[in-house]
Structure formats: C-alpha cells, structure tokens
mmCIF file of C-alpha atoms in Angstrom:
data_model
loop_
_atom_site.group_PDB
_atom_site.id
_atom_site.type_symbol
_atom_site.label_atom_id
_atom_site.label_comp_id
_atom_site.label_asym_id
_atom_site.label_seq_id
_atom_site.Cartn_x
_atom_site.Cartn_y
_atom_site.Cartn_z
ATOM 1 C CA MET G 7 105.800 4.489 298.865
ATOM 2 C CA LEU G 8 108.882 2.659 299.296
ATOM 3 C CA ALA G 9 108.012 -0.371 297.025
ATOM 4 C CA TYR G 10 107.273 2.386 294.242
ATOM 5 C CA ILE G 11 110.857 3.887 295.038
ATOM 6 C CA VAL G 12 112.574 0.817 294.845
ATOM 7 C CA ARG G 13 110.907 -0.088 291.360
ATOM 8 C CA ARG G 14 111.859 3.417 290.024
ATOM 9 C CA VAL G 15 115.421 3.028 291.091
ATOM 10 C CA LEU G 16 115.729 -0.269 289.360
ATOM 11 C CA LEU G 17 114.050 0.988 286.252
ATOM 12 C CA ILE G 18 116.977 3.620 286.048
ATOM 13 C CA ILE G 19 119.568 0.746 284.887
ATOM 14 C CA PRO G 20 117.902 -0.687 281.922
ATOM 15 C CA THR G 21 117.214 2.995 280.696
ATOM 16 C CA LEU G 22 120.885 4.218 281.610
ATOM 17 C CA PHE G 23 122.152 1.200 279.719
ATOM 18 C CA ALA G 24 119.834 1.929 276.706
ATOM 19 C CA ILE G 25 121.040 5.565 276.581
ATOM 20 C CA MET G 26 124.590 4.582 276.607
ATOM 21 C CA VAL G 27 124.250 1.843 274.062
ATOM 22 C CA VAL G 28 122.683 4.195 271.737
ATOM 23 C CA ASN G 29 125.259 7.101 272.245
ATOM 24 C CA PHE G 30 128.203 4.645 271.906
ATOM 25 C CA VAL G 31 126.778 3.438 268.449
ATOM 26 C CA VAL G 32 126.138 6.907 267.399
ATOM 27 C CA ILE G 33 129.811 8.223 268.350
ATOM 28 C CA GLN G 34 131.456 5.436 267.196
ATOM 29 C CA ALA G 35 129.989 5.662 263.725
ATOM 30 C CA ALA G 36 130.430 9.580 263.319
ATOM 31 C CA PRO G 37 133.911 10.314 261.117
ATOM 32 C CA GLY G 38 136.886 11.502 262.985
ATOM 33 C CA GLY G 39 137.830 10.017 266.060
ATOM 34 C CA PRO G 40 140.677 10.641 268.832
ATOM 35 C CA ILE G 41 143.370 9.060 266.633
ATOM 36 C CA GLU G 42 142.517 11.168 263.667
ATOM 37 C CA GLN G 43 142.628 14.206 266.105
ATOM 38 C CA MET G 44 146.009 13.212 267.412
ATOM 39 C CA ILE G 45 147.360 12.725 263.947
ATOM 40 C CA ALA G 46 145.996 16.071 262.538
ATOM 41 C CA GLN G 47 147.900 17.584 265.279
ATOM 42 C CA ILE G 48 151.111 16.112 264.359
ATOM 43 C CA LYS G 49 150.599 16.899 260.940
ATOM 44 C CA GLY G 50 149.753 20.627 261.768
ATOM 45 C CA THR G 51 146.017 20.167 260.632
ATOM 46 C CA ALA G 52 144.300 20.120 263.968
ATOM 47 C CA VAL G 53 142.175 23.240 262.783
ATOM 48 C CA GLY G 54 140.851 21.443 259.820
ATOM 49 C CA ALA G 55 140.527 18.237 261.617
ATOM 50 C CA THR G 56 138.335 19.721 263.979
ATOM 51 C CA ALA G 57 136.091 22.277 261.681
ATOM 52 C CA ARG G 58 136.014 19.510 258.809
ATOM 53 C CA ILE G 59 136.884 15.979 258.720
ATOM 54 C CA SER G 60 137.885 15.328 255.269
ATOM 55 C CA GLY G 61 140.770 14.433 253.119
ATOM 56 C CA GLU G 62 144.264 14.851 254.755
ATOM 57 C CA SER G 63 142.372 16.399 257.772
ATOM 58 C CA GLY G 64 141.949 12.935 259.298
ATOM 59 C CA GLU G 65 138.915 11.107 257.296
ATOM 60 C CA VAL G 66 138.418 7.684 258.135
ATOM 61 C CA GLN G 67 138.860 5.562 255.348
ATOM 62 C CA ARG G 68 139.632 1.651 255.185
ATOM 63 C CA ALA G 69 142.494 0.840 253.120
ATOM 64 C CA PRO G 70 141.413 -1.238 249.818
ATOM 65 C CA SER G 71 141.863 -5.063 250.202
ATOM 66 C CA GLY G 72 145.521 -6.077 249.669
ATOM 67 C CA ALA G 73 147.114 -2.427 250.017
ATOM 68 C CA ALA G 74 149.723 -3.725 252.517
ATOM 69 C CA GLY G 75 151.102 -1.472 254.898
ATOM 70 C CA GLU G 76 148.620 1.263 254.191
ATOM 71 C CA SER G 77 147.050 3.075 257.248
ATOM 72 C CA GLN G 78 143.157 2.832 257.544
ATOM 73 C CA TYR G 79 143.337 6.567 258.502
ATOM 74 C CA ARG G 80 143.902 8.514 255.115
ATOM 75 C CA GLY G 81 145.232 11.516 257.135
ATOM 76 C CA ALA G 82 147.969 8.965 258.416
ATOM 77 C CA ARG G 83 149.657 8.819 254.904
ATOM 78 C CA GLY G 84 153.499 9.218 255.820
ATOM 79 C CA ILE G 85 153.217 8.074 259.312
ATOM 80 C CA ASP G 86 154.952 4.880 260.802
ATOM 81 C CA PRO G 87 152.268 2.314 260.986
ATOM 82 C CA ALA G 88 153.951 1.176 264.328
ATOM 83 C CA PHE G 89 153.102 4.653 265.552
ATOM 84 C CA ILE G 90 149.516 4.192 264.487
ATOM 85 C CA LYS G 91 149.101 1.061 266.344
ATOM 86 C CA GLU G 92 150.775 2.417 269.549
ATOM 87 C CA LEU G 93 148.154 5.213 269.309
ATOM 88 C CA GLU G 94 145.164 2.486 268.834
ATOM 89 C CA ARG G 95 146.726 0.936 272.282
ATOM 90 C CA LEU G 96 146.865 4.217 273.812
ATOM 91 C CA TYR G 97 143.397 4.985 273.375
ATOM 92 C CA GLY G 98 142.140 1.439 273.646
ATOM 93 C CA PHE G 99 141.150 1.199 269.928
ATOM 94 C CA ASP G 100 143.279 -2.003 269.639
ATOM 95 C CA LYS G 101 140.041 -3.908 271.254
ATOM 96 C CA PRO G 102 136.765 -4.687 269.452
ATOM 97 C CA PRO G 103 133.922 -2.194 269.952
ATOM 98 C CA LEU G 104 131.804 -4.652 271.795
ATOM 99 C CA GLU G 105 134.641 -5.049 274.370
ATOM 100 C CA ARG G 106 135.396 -1.730 274.754
ATOM 101 C CA PHE G 107 131.915 -0.875 275.383
ATOM 102 C CA TRP G 108 131.397 -3.716 278.344
ATOM 103 C CA LEU G 109 134.774 -2.455 279.675
ATOM 104 C CA MET G 110 133.151 0.921 279.846
ATOM 105 C CA LEU G 111 129.937 0.018 281.482
ATOM 106 C CA LYS G 112 132.057 -2.150 284.112
ATOM 107 C CA ASN G 113 134.245 1.121 284.867
ATOM 108 C CA TYR G 114 131.394 3.563 284.875
ATOM 109 C CA ALA G 115 129.586 1.400 287.536
ATOM 110 C CA THR G 116 132.090 2.422 290.104
ATOM 111 C CA PHE G 117 132.321 6.088 288.469
ATOM 112 C CA ASN G 118 135.959 5.179 287.088
ATOM 113 C CA PHE G 119 136.046 7.373 283.996
ATOM 114 C CA GLY G 120 139.518 6.922 283.277
ATOM 115 C CA ASN G 121 141.512 9.727 281.966
ATOM 116 C CA SER G 122 141.248 12.520 279.210
ATOM 117 C CA PHE G 123 142.657 11.756 276.054
ATOM 118 C CA PHE G 124 144.151 15.255 275.222
ATOM 119 C CA GLN G 125 144.221 17.110 278.739
ATOM 120 C CA ASP G 126 146.251 14.569 280.552
ATOM 121 C CA ARG G 127 144.122 14.456 283.732
ATOM 122 C CA SER G 128 141.556 12.144 285.358
ATOM 123 C CA VAL G 129 138.023 12.674 283.961
ATOM 124 C CA ILE G 130 136.475 12.574 287.358
ATOM 125 C CA GLY G 131 138.644 15.337 288.521
ATOM 126 C CA LEU G 132 137.839 17.656 285.565
ATOM 127 C CA ILE G 133 134.141 17.039 286.316
ATOM 128 C CA GLY G 134 134.642 17.417 289.865
ATOM 129 C CA GLU G 135 136.307 20.929 289.016
ATOM 130 C CA ARG G 136 133.715 22.141 286.591
ATOM 131 C CA LEU G 137 130.250 20.702 288.527
ATOM 132 C CA PRO G 138 130.122 23.811 290.911
ATOM 133 C CA VAL G 139 129.847 26.133 288.376
ATOM 134 C CA SER G 140 126.819 24.451 286.456
ATOM 135 C CA ILE G 141 125.257 23.686 289.727
ATOM 136 C CA SER G 142 125.684 27.197 290.569
ATOM 137 C CA LEU G 143 123.798 28.241 287.356
ATOM 138 C CA GLY G 144 121.287 25.708 287.605
ATOM 139 C CA ILE G 145 120.159 26.347 291.094
ATOM 140 C CA TRP G 146 120.210 30.156 290.902
ATOM 141 C CA THR G 147 118.289 30.486 287.854
ATOM 142 C CA THR G 148 115.889 27.997 288.857
ATOM 143 C CA MET G 149 115.428 29.316 292.252
ATOM 144 C CA LEU G 150 115.021 32.862 291.003
ATOM 145 C CA THR G 151 112.866 31.608 288.093
ATOM 146 C CA TYR G 152 110.120 30.412 290.671
ATOM 147 C CA LEU G 153 110.458 33.242 293.129
ATOM 148 C CA ILE G 154 109.535 35.835 290.180
ATOM 149 C CA SER G 155 107.209 33.440 288.118
ATOM 150 C CA ILE G 156 104.826 32.262 290.894
ATOM 151 C CA PRO G 157 103.903 35.442 292.498
ATOM 152 C CA LEU G 158 103.632 36.935 289.216
ATOM 153 C CA GLY G 159 101.456 34.377 287.742
ATOM 154 C CA ILE G 160 99.156 34.431 290.738
ATOM 155 C CA ARG G 161 98.888 38.157 290.715
ATOM 156 C CA LYS G 162 98.166 37.782 286.983
ATOM 157 C CA ALA G 163 95.416 35.181 287.519
ATOM 158 C CA VAL G 164 93.548 37.214 290.166
ATOM 159 C CA LYS G 165 94.049 40.452 287.886
ATOM 160 C CA ASP G 166 92.919 38.629 284.649
ATOM 161 C CA GLY G 167 92.116 40.881 281.741
ATOM 162 C CA THR G 168 92.975 44.087 283.558
ATOM 163 C CA ALA G 169 95.835 46.575 282.753
ATOM 164 C CA PHE G 170 98.051 44.917 284.789
ATOM 165 C CA ASP G 171 97.769 41.447 283.363
ATOM 166 C CA LEU G 172 98.239 43.215 279.837
ATOM 167 C CA TRP G 173 101.347 44.797 280.563
ATOM 168 C CA THR G 174 102.797 41.958 282.443
ATOM 169 C CA SER G 175 102.050 39.546 279.467
ATOM 170 C CA SER G 176 103.658 41.891 277.080
ATOM 171 C CA ILE G 177 107.115 41.867 279.261
ATOM 172 C CA VAL G 178 107.032 38.205 279.430
ATOM 173 C CA ILE G 179 106.482 37.728 275.945
ATOM 174 C CA VAL G 180 109.391 39.982 274.925
ATOM 175 C CA GLY G 181 111.670 38.249 277.396
ATOM 176 C CA ASN G 182 110.653 34.701 276.383
ATOM 177 C CA ALA G 183 111.367 36.112 272.803
ATOM 178 C CA ILE G 184 114.925 37.161 273.376
ATOM 179 C CA PRO G 185 117.425 34.510 273.380
ATOM 180 C CA SER G 186 119.361 34.443 276.493
ATOM 181 C CA PHE G 187 122.762 34.301 274.787
ATOM 182 C CA LEU G 188 121.723 37.592 273.132
ATOM 183 C CA PHE G 189 120.344 39.037 276.645
ATOM 184 C CA ALA G 190 123.874 38.023 277.935
ATOM 185 C CA ILE G 191 125.718 39.915 275.191
ATOM 186 C CA LEU G 192 123.604 42.819 275.950
ATOM 187 C CA LEU G 193 124.391 42.824 279.333
ATOM 188 C CA VAL G 194 128.175 42.588 278.766
ATOM 189 C CA VAL G 195 127.888 45.693 276.358
ATOM 190 C CA LEU G 196 125.885 47.434 278.942
ATOM 191 C CA PHE G 197 127.426 46.704 282.461
ATOM 192 C CA ALA G 198 130.644 44.504 282.090
ATOM 193 C CA GLY G 199 132.702 47.073 280.239
ATOM 194 C CA GLY G 200 131.519 46.527 276.787
ATOM 195 C CA SER G 201 130.772 50.127 275.819
ATOM 196 C CA TYR G 202 129.163 51.846 278.723
ATOM 197 C CA PHE G 203 129.481 50.318 282.484
ATOM 198 C CA HIS G 204 131.878 48.675 284.037
ATOM 199 C CA VAL G 205 129.851 47.604 287.231
ATOM 200 C CA PHE G 206 130.033 43.577 287.209
ATOM 201 C CA PRO G 207 132.827 41.675 286.334
ATOM 202 C CA LEU G 208 132.923 39.400 282.933
ATOM 203 C CA ARG G 209 134.961 36.505 283.541
ATOM 204 C CA GLY G 210 134.870 33.609 285.710
ATOM 205 C CA LEU G 211 132.852 32.502 289.010
ATOM 206 C CA VAL G 212 135.090 34.285 291.388
ATOM 207 C CA SER G 213 138.028 36.651 291.558
ATOM 208 C CA ASP G 214 141.599 35.622 291.006
ATOM 209 C CA ASP G 215 142.406 36.487 294.565
ATOM 210 C CA TRP G 216 139.376 34.901 295.944
ATOM 211 C CA ALA G 217 141.163 32.774 298.196
ATOM 212 C CA SER G 218 142.930 35.454 300.328
ATOM 213 C CA PHE G 219 139.319 37.295 300.840
ATOM 214 C CA THR G 220 137.521 37.246 304.212
ATOM 215 C CA LEU G 221 134.560 34.890 304.233
ATOM 216 C CA TRP G 222 131.997 37.897 303.737
ATOM 217 C CA HIS G 223 133.908 39.255 300.990
ATOM 218 C CA LYS G 224 134.241 35.853 299.207
ATOM 219 C CA ILE G 225 130.152 35.239 299.460
ATOM 220 C CA THR G 226 129.870 38.893 298.203
ATOM 221 C CA ASP G 227 132.513 38.438 295.283
ATOM 222 C CA TYR G 228 130.916 34.969 294.258
ATOM 223 C CA LEU G 229 127.447 36.671 293.913
ATOM 224 C CA TRP G 230 128.861 39.555 292.303
ATOM 225 C CA HIS G 231 129.895 37.625 289.610
ATOM 226 C CA MET G 232 126.784 35.454 289.214
ATOM 227 C CA VAL G 233 124.700 38.454 288.669
ATOM 228 C CA LEU G 234 124.845 38.649 284.833
ATOM 229 C CA PRO G 235 124.897 35.115 283.693
ATOM 230 C CA VAL G 236 122.127 34.262 286.059
ATOM 231 C CA THR G 237 120.106 37.567 284.867
ATOM 232 C CA ALA G 238 120.723 36.322 281.400
ATOM 233 C CA MET G 239 119.278 32.699 282.090
ATOM 234 C CA VAL G 240 116.233 33.965 284.184
ATOM 235 C CA VAL G 241 115.146 36.417 281.622
ATOM 236 C CA GLY G 242 114.620 33.575 278.763
ATOM 237 C CA SER G 243 112.963 30.981 281.293
ATOM 238 C CA PHE G 244 110.429 32.592 283.599
ATOM 239 C CA ALA G 245 107.830 33.138 280.776
ATOM 240 C CA SER G 246 106.594 29.891 280.373
ATOM 241 C CA LEU G 247 106.395 29.408 284.073
ATOM 242 C CA THR G 248 104.586 32.350 284.854
ATOM 243 C CA MET G 249 101.724 31.460 282.127
ATOM 244 C CA LEU G 250 101.574 27.955 283.503
ATOM 245 C CA THR G 251 101.012 29.431 287.062
ATOM 246 C CA LYS G 252 98.247 31.888 285.956
ATOM 247 C CA ASN G 253 96.505 29.147 283.924
ATOM 248 C CA CYS G 254 96.453 26.856 286.633
ATOM 249 C CA PHE G 255 95.256 29.677 289.067
ATOM 250 C CA ILE G 256 92.442 30.619 286.952
ATOM 251 C CA GLU G 257 91.356 26.944 286.086
ATOM 252 C CA GLU G 258 91.192 26.306 289.830
ATOM 253 C CA ILE G 259 89.262 29.490 290.840
ATOM 254 C CA ASN G 260 86.932 28.701 288.407
ATOM 255 C CA LYS G 261 85.771 25.553 290.281
ATOM 256 C CA GLN G 262 82.745 24.920 292.454
ATOM 257 C CA TYR G 263 84.502 24.510 295.685
ATOM 258 C CA VAL G 264 85.952 27.979 295.400
ATOM 259 C CA VAL G 265 82.672 29.525 294.825
ATOM 260 C CA THR G 266 81.572 27.521 297.911
ATOM 261 C CA ALA G 267 84.142 28.762 299.950
ATOM 262 C CA ARG G 268 83.421 32.563 298.933
ATOM 263 C CA ALA G 269 79.846 31.719 299.887
ATOM 264 C CA LYS G 270 80.522 30.867 303.537
ATOM 265 C CA GLY G 271 82.124 34.455 303.960
ATOM 266 C CA LEU G 272 85.948 33.342 303.905
ATOM 267 C CA SER G 273 88.245 36.234 302.739
ATOM 268 C CA GLU G 274 89.941 36.217 299.154
ATOM 269 C CA ARG G 275 93.354 35.731 300.661
ATOM 270 C CA ARG G 276 92.142 32.695 302.640
ATOM 271 C CA VAL G 277 90.381 31.290 299.455
ATOM 272 C CA LEU G 278 93.194 31.875 297.049
ATOM 273 C CA TYR G 279 96.005 30.406 299.490
ATOM 274 C CA GLY G 280 94.279 28.146 301.758
ATOM 275 C CA HIS G 281 92.356 26.400 298.959
ATOM 276 C CA VAL G 282 93.270 27.289 295.685
ATOM 277 C CA PHE G 283 97.190 27.355 296.101
ATOM 278 C CA ARG G 284 97.603 23.449 296.762
ATOM 279 C CA ASN G 285 95.653 22.602 293.888
ATOM 280 C CA ALA G 286 96.838 25.079 291.409
ATOM 281 C CA MET G 287 100.699 24.791 292.378
ATOM 282 C CA LEU G 288 100.892 21.014 291.872
ATOM 283 C CA ILE G 289 102.124 21.135 288.464
ATOM 284 C CA PRO G 290 104.601 24.004 289.048
ATOM 285 C CA ILE G 291 106.089 22.954 292.074
ATOM 286 C CA ALA G 292 106.263 19.175 291.388
ATOM 287 C CA GLY G 293 108.065 20.356 288.048
ATOM 288 C CA PHE G 294 111.211 21.915 290.160
ATOM 289 C CA PRO G 295 113.737 19.274 289.586
ATOM 290 C CA GLY G 296 112.878 18.890 285.780
ATOM 291 C CA ALA G 297 112.976 22.719 285.191
ATOM 292 C CA PHE G 298 116.669 22.554 287.111
ATOM 293 C CA VAL G 299 117.504 19.453 284.814
ATOM 294 C CA GLY G 300 116.468 21.841 281.818
ATOM 295 C CA VAL G 301 118.278 24.901 283.046
ATOM 296 C CA LEU G 302 121.569 22.363 283.672
ATOM 297 C CA PHE G 303 121.640 20.695 280.269
ATOM 298 C CA THR G 304 120.247 22.963 277.673
ATOM 299 C CA SER G 305 120.689 26.860 278.830
ATOM 300 C CA ALA G 306 124.107 27.013 280.181
ATOM 301 C CA LEU G 307 126.430 26.239 277.316
ATOM 302 C CA LEU G 308 126.212 29.452 275.596
ATOM 303 C CA ILE G 309 126.549 31.495 278.998
ATOM 304 C CA GLU G 310 129.271 29.740 280.268
ATOM 305 C CA VAL G 311 131.072 30.668 276.888
ATOM 306 C CA ILE G 312 129.953 34.244 276.914
ATOM 307 C CA PHE G 313 131.127 34.789 280.737
ATOM 308 C CA SER G 314 134.175 32.625 280.776
ATOM 309 C CA LEU G 315 132.633 29.957 283.153
ATOM 310 C CA ASN G 316 134.135 26.687 282.994
ATOM 311 C CA GLY G 317 131.033 24.187 283.813
ATOM 312 C CA LEU G 318 130.176 20.925 282.186
ATOM 313 C CA GLY G 319 128.354 22.159 279.424
ATOM 314 C CA LEU G 320 131.421 23.678 278.303
ATOM 315 C CA LEU G 321 133.501 20.542 278.883
ATOM 316 C CA GLY G 322 131.233 18.508 277.005
ATOM 317 C CA PHE G 323 130.944 20.744 274.211
ATOM 318 C CA GLU G 324 134.857 20.791 274.052
ATOM 319 C CA ALA G 325 135.263 17.212 274.300
ATOM 320 C CA ALA G 326 132.839 16.766 271.456
ATOM 321 C CA ILE G 327 134.965 18.750 269.358
ATOM 322 C CA SER G 328 138.190 17.365 270.106
ATOM 323 C CA ARG G 329 136.515 13.857 270.179
ATOM 324 C CA ASP G 330 137.677 13.276 273.735
ATOM 325 C CA TYR G 331 135.358 10.074 274.222
ATOM 326 C CA PRO G 332 136.316 9.591 278.213
ATOM 327 C CA ILE G 333 135.081 13.192 279.102
ATOM 328 C CA MET G 334 131.916 12.670 276.390
ATOM 329 C CA PHE G 335 130.672 9.789 278.060
ATOM 330 C CA ALA G 336 131.674 10.617 281.497
ATOM 331 C CA THR G 337 129.520 13.784 281.196
ATOM 332 C CA LEU G 338 126.703 12.011 279.464
ATOM 333 C CA TYR G 339 126.746 9.564 282.215
ATOM 334 C CA ILE G 340 126.313 11.833 284.976
ATOM 335 C CA PHE G 341 123.799 14.278 283.012
ATOM 336 C CA THR G 342 121.724 11.095 282.653
ATOM 337 C CA VAL G 343 121.717 9.895 286.128
ATOM 338 C CA LEU G 344 121.276 13.309 287.550
ATOM 339 C CA GLY G 345 118.452 13.724 285.149
ATOM 340 C CA LEU G 346 116.454 10.083 285.864
ATOM 341 C CA ALA G 347 117.258 10.811 289.568
ATOM 342 C CA LEU G 348 115.657 14.309 289.587
ATOM 343 C CA LYS G 349 112.932 12.818 287.605
ATOM 344 C CA LEU G 350 112.212 10.634 290.647
ATOM 345 C CA ILE G 351 112.659 13.384 293.121
ATOM 346 C CA SER G 352 109.855 15.386 290.626
ATOM 347 C CA ASP G 353 107.332 12.546 291.003
ATOM 348 C CA LEU G 354 107.741 12.154 294.666
ATOM 349 C CA THR G 355 107.217 15.735 295.052
ATOM 350 C CA TYR G 356 103.629 15.526 293.611
ATOM 351 C CA VAL G 357 103.012 13.762 296.714
ATOM 352 C CA LEU G 358 104.646 16.286 298.983
ATOM 353 C CA VAL G 359 102.605 18.897 297.556
ATOM 354 C CA ASP G 360 99.353 16.935 297.202
ATOM 355 C CA PRO G 361 99.328 13.644 299.743
ATOM 356 C CA ARG G 362 95.921 12.391 298.082
ATOM 357 C CA ILE G 363 98.559 11.151 295.221
ATOM 358 C CA ASP G 364 99.072 7.682 295.851
ATOM 359 C CA PHE G 365 101.455 6.312 293.309
ATOM 360 C CA GLU G 366 101.744 2.716 295.040
ATOM 361 C CA ARG G 367 97.990 2.133 294.480
ATOM 362 C CA ARG G 368 98.152 3.687 290.732
ATOM 363 C CA ALA G 369 101.132 1.209 290.240
ATOM 364 C CA GLY G 370 99.046 -1.733 291.800
#
C-alpha cells in the first residue's frame, strides 16, 4: 500500500503541471489583462473594461508595424508610453511568457503566490482569510448530505415499491430539480427578513461583534449563520446520493449470500447491517472526499454571493473578472492540489471500507 501511495503522490506532480500549463495558455490568450484593467480605471472606463473588452475599454491590439510610439493596448491612447512600460514592469509583463511561467512554477512550489494586483495584499493572506468560509460550507454540506441520504436511501431500499418509497422519491426529485441558489433566495425571502420572518442572519459567517462573545455564544452564533446557506446547498445535493445508496442496497439485497443469511435465521437487522451494509456502502462512503470537492468547487459560488460569504469561490470569481492573475492562479493551484489529494484519500477509503481491495496487487 505504501508503494501505491508513493506512486500516486508522484503522479500528482505531472498532473498539476499539465493543468497549470493549459490554464496559463488559456488565460494569456484571453482578451483583457491586468494592464488593460488598470488603463480602464485610469481613463474612467473600468466598468466597460470588465463587462465588455473592446474598443476604448481596453481591447488588446498590436500596433501596426512602423507605428512608432503607439502602445500595443488600444485603450492606452493618449497615455505616456513610459507609464505603460512601468505598468508592464510592475505586473511582470516585461518578461517573455515562458519565463513568467517558469518563475510562477518555481514560486508556487514553495507556496509563494506573491501579491494581488489590485488589492495590495499578499495572495496567501487573502486565501487564508477566505479558506475557512469555503471549508465550513463544504464540510457541513457534505456531512449533512450523507447523514440524510444514507439512512433515507437504506430505508427506501427496504421499503422499495411502497408508499414511503413513492413519496420520498417525489420529494427527492423536487429537491434535485430546484437549483441551490434559487432555494437560497426563497430562504432569504421567508426567514432572513426578506418579506416574512427575520429568524436567521443574512450576511457573513459570524456576527460583527463575534470576538466579544463567550465561547458558547460564539459556537451558537456561527452555527446560526450557517443554517440558511448549508440548507440551500444540502437540498440540491442529497438526491443523487440517496438514489445511489438505494440502488446499491437493492443490488446487494438480491444476491445469494443475503438469501443464505436469511435462511440461517438471522434477523433482518443483522442481515442488513452485518452483511449488506459493508458491500452496499462501498461506493457512497468512498465517494465522500470527491463529494466534498464537488461541493467546494461548484456549489458554493452563488451561495457565497447571496449570503455575503467571502469564500474562495467568490475570491476566484472576482479575480477572474478583474484579471487578477496571482489570485486566479493561486486559487486554481490550491483547488487542484486539494482535489488531487482528496482523490487519493477517496481511493484509500475503498480499502478502509472493504479490506479485500488491494491496490498494490492490482498495480502489480
């Protein structure tokens, strides 16, 4: 097993390198960069530069050959070329792309992400500030999803074809059909002072005066702030896991070893949880790390916007809009490393759930 883990860790390096290469090339080819953004801000057209990179709003266009003194940035007309050169030096664009890429990889290997182009703060400081929000959303959503979906899926498998199975399937389908952001807006309208009740807070992870609270008050305040965003995310994510759990149990229940166990006189509970559970839960439980990554990467952005939660998803989105390359690449790097590490943990979880699985022998 140790040799398998070492091989998987070593494979992370070329995978991470390939992902960074592709994204570096794509981002460099995209119109509008940090220099165009800064030029647009200086000329008072920053909104146009963000919304539509064209014309005087900062479109990148090389000056025709022989047009001495003209900037390569169309939006820079009327701005001193020396100032443009200073901007290029400030943002590191005075170096060739290949040199910039290798310098970035060298720094990222030591988690040196530099400073944000537009927030005048270290990128690692910004990420460290936002990471607890995203981790909180991811962990609570994934845990509650599993705590709801697995018992419900088992019960649906046992009661397959009954009225309970029919009604719960209807609820699951409706919950899966409602986008999480739309359900979040509904929760805000109903319970966060939108139009009816003001039961839960609307903004932030904790209250403004959280630091002055007692320990118990801090815990309850934090949990109270998490109720609405986590509920909105759980509603849209438990359907697939519930049905997966049900189908896995139904498949195992119909196998010969279950019939044999029942024939020996074992109780239904003993058969279900002593024999079926381990085999049926192999895929759902081993997929826990992957589910966490999915929640962290894809589901949190709009929830963070609606509930004013400053997480990594919102940080990366804002960086993409403003072309803040250090933050863009740093969040991508961290997401990729975290995703690859959790994928390895997911594979190892298979062994914990079912010791009969031997990756070492399969690799050999």
